[in-house]
CSV table of C-alpha atoms in Angstrom, one decimal:
chain,number,residue,atom,x,y,z
Q,1,GLY,CA,56.1,1.0,40.8
Q,2,ILE,CA,59.0,0.2,38.7
Q,3,GLN,CA,60.2,2.9,36.3
Q,4,VAL,CA,61.6,2.1,32.9
Q,5,GLU,CA,63.2,5.1,31.2
Q,6,GLN,CA,64.6,5.2,27.7
Q,7,SER,CA,66.9,7.7,26.2
Q,8,PRO,CA,67.1,9.6,24.1
Q,9,PRO,CA,63.4,10.0,23.3
Q,10,ASP,CA,64.1,11.0,19.7
Q,11,LEU,CA,67.2,10.5,17.5
Q,12,ILE,CA,67.8,11.6,13.9
Q,13,LEU,CA,70.9,10.3,12.2
Q,14,GLN,CA,72.4,10.1,8.8
Q,15,GLU,CA,72.6,6.8,7.1
Q,16,GLY,CA,75.8,5.0,8.0
Q,17,ALA,CA,76.0,6.5,11.5
Q,18,ASN,CA,76.2,4.5,14.7
Q,19,SER,CA,73.9,5.0,17.7
Q,20,THR,CA,73.5,3.9,21.3
Q,21,LEU,CA,70.0,3.6,22.9
Q,22,ARG,CA,69.7,3.3,26.6
Q,23,CYS,CA,67.2,1.7,29.0
Q,24,ASN,CA,67.3,2.3,32.7
Q,25,PHE,CA,65.1,0.5,35.2
Q,26,SER,CA,64.5,1.3,38.8
Q,27,ASP,CA,64.1,-2.2,40.3
Q,28,SER,CA,65.3,-5.8,40.0
Q,29,VAL,CA,64.1,-7.5,36.9
Q,30,ASN,CA,64.1,-11.1,35.7
Q,31,ASN,CA,64.6,-10.4,32.1
Q,32,LEU,CA,64.7,-7.6,29.5
Q,33,GLN,CA,63.8,-7.4,25.9
Q,34,TRP,CA,64.5,-5.0,23.1
Q,35,PHE,CA,61.9,-4.5,20.3
Q,36,HIS,CA,61.7,-2.6,17.1
Q,37,GLN,CA,58.3,-1.2,16.0
Q,38,ASN,CA,58.3,-0.7,12.3
Q,39,PRO,CA,56.2,1.9,10.5
Q,40,TRP,CA,53.4,-0.6,10.1
Q,41,GLY,CA,53.1,-1.1,13.8
Q,42,GLN,CA,54.6,-4.6,14.0
Q,43,LEU,CA,56.7,-5.2,17.1
Q,44,ILE,CA,59.8,-7.2,16.2
Q,45,ASN,CA,61.9,-9.0,18.8
Q,46,LEU,CA,65.5,-7.9,18.7
Q,47,PHE,CA,67.0,-9.3,21.8
Q,48,TYR,CA,66.1,-11.3,24.9
Q,49,ILE,CA,68.9,-10.2,27.2
Q,50,PRO,CA,68.5,-10.4,31.0
Q,51,SER,CA,72.3,-10.0,31.3
Q,52,GLY,CA,75.4,-10.0,29.3
Q,53,THR,CA,76.0,-9.1,25.7
Q,54,LYS,CA,74.5,-10.4,22.5
Q,55,GLN,CA,75.1,-9.5,18.8
Q,56,ASN,CA,72.9,-10.0,15.8
Q,57,GLY,CA,74.4,-8.5,12.6
Q,58,ARG,CA,74.7,-4.7,12.9
Q,59,LEU,CA,72.8,-4.8,16.2
Q,60,SER,CA,74.1,-5.6,19.6
Q,61,ALA,CA,72.9,-5.3,23.2
Q,62,THR,CA,74.4,-5.3,26.7
Q,63,THR,CA,72.5,-5.5,29.9
Q,64,VAL,CA,74.2,-4.9,33.3
Q,65,ALA,CA,71.5,-6.1,35.7
Q,66,THR,CA,73.4,-5.1,38.8
Q,67,GLU,CA,73.5,-1.5,37.6
Q,68,ARG,CA,70.0,-1.6,36.2
Q,69,TYR,CA,70.6,-0.6,32.6
Q,70,SER,CA,70.7,-2.0,29.1
Q,71,LEU,CA,72.2,-0.5,25.9
Q,72,LEU,CA,71.2,-1.2,22.3
Q,73,TYR,CA,73.9,-0.5,19.7
Q,74,ILE,CA,73.1,0.0,16.1
Q,75,SER,CA,76.0,0.3,13.7
Q,76,SER,CA,76.1,1.5,10.1
Q,77,SER,CA,72.5,2.6,10.3
Q,78,GLN,CA,70.2,2.0,7.3
Q,79,THR,CA,66.9,3.7,6.5
Q,80,THR,CA,65.1,0.5,7.4
Q,81,ASP,CA,66.3,0.9,11.0
Q,82,SER,CA,63.9,3.8,11.4
Q,83,GLY,CA,61.0,3.3,13.8
Q,84,VAL,CA,60.6,3.1,17.5
Q,85,TYR,CA,62.7,1.0,19.8
Q,86,PHE,CA,61.3,-0.3,23.1
Q,87,CYS,CA,62.8,-2.0,26.0
Q,88,ALA,CA,60.6,-4.1,28.2
Q,89,VAL,CA,61.3,-5.7,31.6
Q,90,GLU,CA,59.7,-8.4,33.6
Q,91,LEU,CA,59.5,-7.6,37.3
Q,92,ALA,CA,61.5,-9.8,39.7
Q,93,ASN,CA,58.5,-10.5,41.9
Q,94,ARG,CA,57.4,-13.0,39.3
Q,95,ASP,CA,53.9,-11.7,38.8
Q,96,ASP,CA,54.4,-12.1,35.1
Q,97,LYS,CA,53.9,-8.5,34.4
Q,98,ILE,CA,56.0,-6.9,31.7
Q,99,ILE,CA,56.6,-3.2,31.7
Q,100,PHE,CA,57.6,-1.1,28.7
Q,101,GLY,CA,59.6,2.0,28.4
Q,102,LYS,CA,58.2,4.9,26.3
Q,103,GLY,CA,60.6,4.2,23.5
Q,104,THR,CA,63.2,5.9,21.4
Q,105,ARG,CA,62.0,7.1,18.0
Q,106,LEU,CA,64.9,6.7,15.5
Q,107,HIS,CA,64.8,8.4,12.1
Q,108,ILE,CA,67.6,7.5,9.7
Q,109,LEU,CA,68.0,10.0,6.8
Q,110,PRO,CA,69.1,8.7,3.4
P,1,SER,CA,57.0,-22.8,15.5
P,2,GLN,CA,54.7,-20.5,17.3
P,3,THR,CA,52.5,-17.9,15.7
P,4,ILE,CA,50.1,-15.4,17.0
P,5,HIS,CA,47.0,-14.1,15.1
P,6,GLN,CA,44.8,-11.1,15.7
P,7,TRP,CA,41.7,-10.0,14.0
P,8,PRO,CA,40.4,-7.9,12.6
P,9,ALA,CA,43.4,-5.9,11.4
P,10,THR,CA,41.4,-2.7,11.2
P,11,LEU,CA,38.0,-1.7,12.7
P,12,VAL,CA,35.9,1.4,12.6
P,13,GLN,CA,33.1,1.4,15.1
P,14,PRO,CA,30.6,4.1,16.3
P,15,VAL,CA,30.5,5.3,19.8
P,16,GLY,CA,28.3,3.2,22.0
P,17,SER,CA,28.7,0.0,19.9
P,18,PRO,CA,30.2,-3.2,21.3
P,19,LEU,CA,33.7,-4.5,20.6
P,20,SER,CA,35.2,-7.9,20.4
P,21,LEU,CA,38.9,-8.4,19.4
P,22,GLU,CA,40.3,-11.9,19.2
P,23,CYS,CA,43.8,-13.2,19.6
P,24,THR,CA,44.9,-16.8,19.2
P,25,VAL,CA,48.3,-18.4,19.6
P,26,GLU,CA,49.5,-21.6,17.8
P,27,GLY,CA,52.4,-23.9,18.6
P,28,THR,CA,52.6,-23.5,22.3
P,29,SER,CA,50.6,-24.5,25.4
P,30,ASN,CA,49.7,-22.6,28.5
P,31,PRO,CA,51.3,-19.3,27.4
P,32,ASN,CA,50.9,-16.1,29.3
P,33,LEU,CA,48.7,-13.7,27.3
P,34,TYR,CA,48.6,-9.9,27.2
P,35,TRP,CA,46.5,-7.1,25.7
P,36,TYR,CA,48.2,-3.7,25.2
P,37,ARG,CA,46.9,-0.5,23.8
P,38,GLN,CA,49.0,2.1,22.0
P,39,ALA,CA,47.3,5.4,21.7
P,40,ALA,CA,48.6,8.5,19.8
P,41,GLY,CA,52.4,8.7,20.4
P,42,ARG,CA,54.4,5.6,21.2
P,43,GLY,CA,53.8,4.2,24.6
P,44,LEU,CA,52.3,0.7,25.2
P,45,GLN,CA,49.8,0.5,27.9
P,46,LEU,CA,49.2,-2.9,29.5
P,47,LEU,CA,45.5,-3.5,29.7
P,48,PHE,CA,45.1,-7.2,30.8
P,49,TYR,CA,47.3,-10.2,31.2
P,50,SER,CA,46.4,-13.8,31.8
P,51,VAL,CA,48.5,-16.7,33.2
P,52,GLY,CA,45.8,-19.4,32.5
P,53,ILE,CA,42.3,-20.1,31.4
P,54,GLY,CA,39.8,-17.9,33.2
P,55,GLN,CA,42.6,-16.0,35.0
P,56,ILE,CA,42.6,-12.3,34.1
P,57,SER,CA,44.5,-9.5,35.7
P,58,SER,CA,43.4,-6.0,34.9
P,59,GLU,CA,45.9,-3.2,34.9
P,60,VAL,CA,43.7,-0.2,34.1
P,61,PRO,CA,40.1,0.4,35.2
P,62,GLN,CA,38.1,1.2,32.1
P,63,ASN,CA,35.1,0.0,30.1
P,64,LEU,CA,37.1,-2.8,28.5
P,65,SER,CA,37.2,-6.5,29.7
P,66,ALA,CA,39.1,-9.5,28.7
P,67,SER,CA,38.4,-13.2,28.7
P,68,ARG,CA,40.3,-16.4,28.1
P,69,PRO,CA,37.9,-19.1,27.2
P,70,GLN,CA,40.6,-21.5,25.9
P,71,ASP,CA,44.2,-22.0,26.6
P,72,ARG,CA,45.4,-20.2,23.5
P,73,GLN,CA,42.6,-17.7,23.0
P,74,PHE,CA,42.4,-14.2,24.4
P,75,ILE,CA,39.4,-11.9,23.8
P,76,LEU,CA,39.1,-8.2,24.4
P,77,SER,CA,35.6,-6.8,24.7
P,78,SER,CA,33.6,-3.8,25.4
P,79,LYS,CA,29.8,-3.3,25.8
P,80,LYS,CA,29.9,0.3,24.7
P,81,LEU,CA,32.8,2.0,23.0
P,82,LEU,CA,34.0,5.4,23.9
P,83,LEU,CA,35.9,7.8,21.6
P,84,SER,CA,38.9,7.4,23.9
P,85,ASP,CA,39.0,3.7,23.1
P,86,SER,CA,40.5,4.4,19.7
P,87,GLY,CA,44.0,3.1,19.3
P,88,PHE,CA,46.2,0.3,18.2
P,89,TYR,CA,45.6,-2.9,20.2
P,90,LEU,CA,48.3,-5.5,20.5
P,91,CYS,CA,48.1,-9.0,21.8
P,92,ALA,CA,51.2,-10.8,23.0
P,93,TRP,CA,52.2,-14.1,24.4
P,94,SER,CA,55.2,-15.0,26.5
P,95,ASN,CA,57.0,-18.3,27.3
P,96,ARG,CA,58.0,-19.4,30.7
P,97,VAL,CA,61.2,-17.4,30.8
P,98,GLY,CA,59.2,-14.2,29.9
P,99,GLU,CA,60.3,-13.8,26.3
P,100,GLN,CA,57.4,-11.9,24.7
P,101,TYR,CA,56.1,-12.1,21.1
P,102,PHE,CA,53.5,-9.8,19.6
P,103,GLY,CA,50.7,-10.2,17.1
P,104,PRO,CA,50.2,-7.8,14.1
P,105,GLY,CA,47.7,-5.6,16.0
P,106,THR,CA,44.2,-4.2,15.4
P,107,ARG,CA,43.8,-0.6,14.6
P,108,LEU,CA,40.5,0.6,16.1
P,109,THR,CA,38.9,3.9,15.3
P,110,VAL,CA,35.8,4.9,17.3
P,111,THR,CA,33.8,7.6,15.5
């Protein structure tokens, strides 16, 4: 089946630093989402980005579907950015199944 | 706007007891619905998904089952809980383009 791999698995940064999280997928997909899971477990939608680039404040994302990867950029990190970041893809065979990567755990130090 | 509800928020149940977790969605019709489990660590495991009333696809053979009695209601059940069923259960819905939204989750501890 399709593989969704996220890197790095863990990342510790000082407040104010920038970071890039990567999501590679092994097959054609219809869409891709990035989520942030906060310390209380809530999964928050960051981007719905099947292709191209989007920006929302200090966060931006780029998906290059033809090369099967997506990047999430976080600039000027804040402690509230801590948590786990997931990417999730919907398979191109349209069976409505959404597959998650294992996540990147980000810890921002004050 | 759409909202998704899950209850209960937390649950402690003894081994061998039954389980019923409920998820409802408001503000949309005919959504795709999903149940995920997140065990220790961070991965989300897809358990069930549904594209319509009475239509359930199971991803992992186990002692859990799901039902969709109404368009915007998704229920996760078990007749007899195992210790390994402990975890964080998340319900989600997606629109026709596949954009997915999650509920607040139910934290289940089986003792």
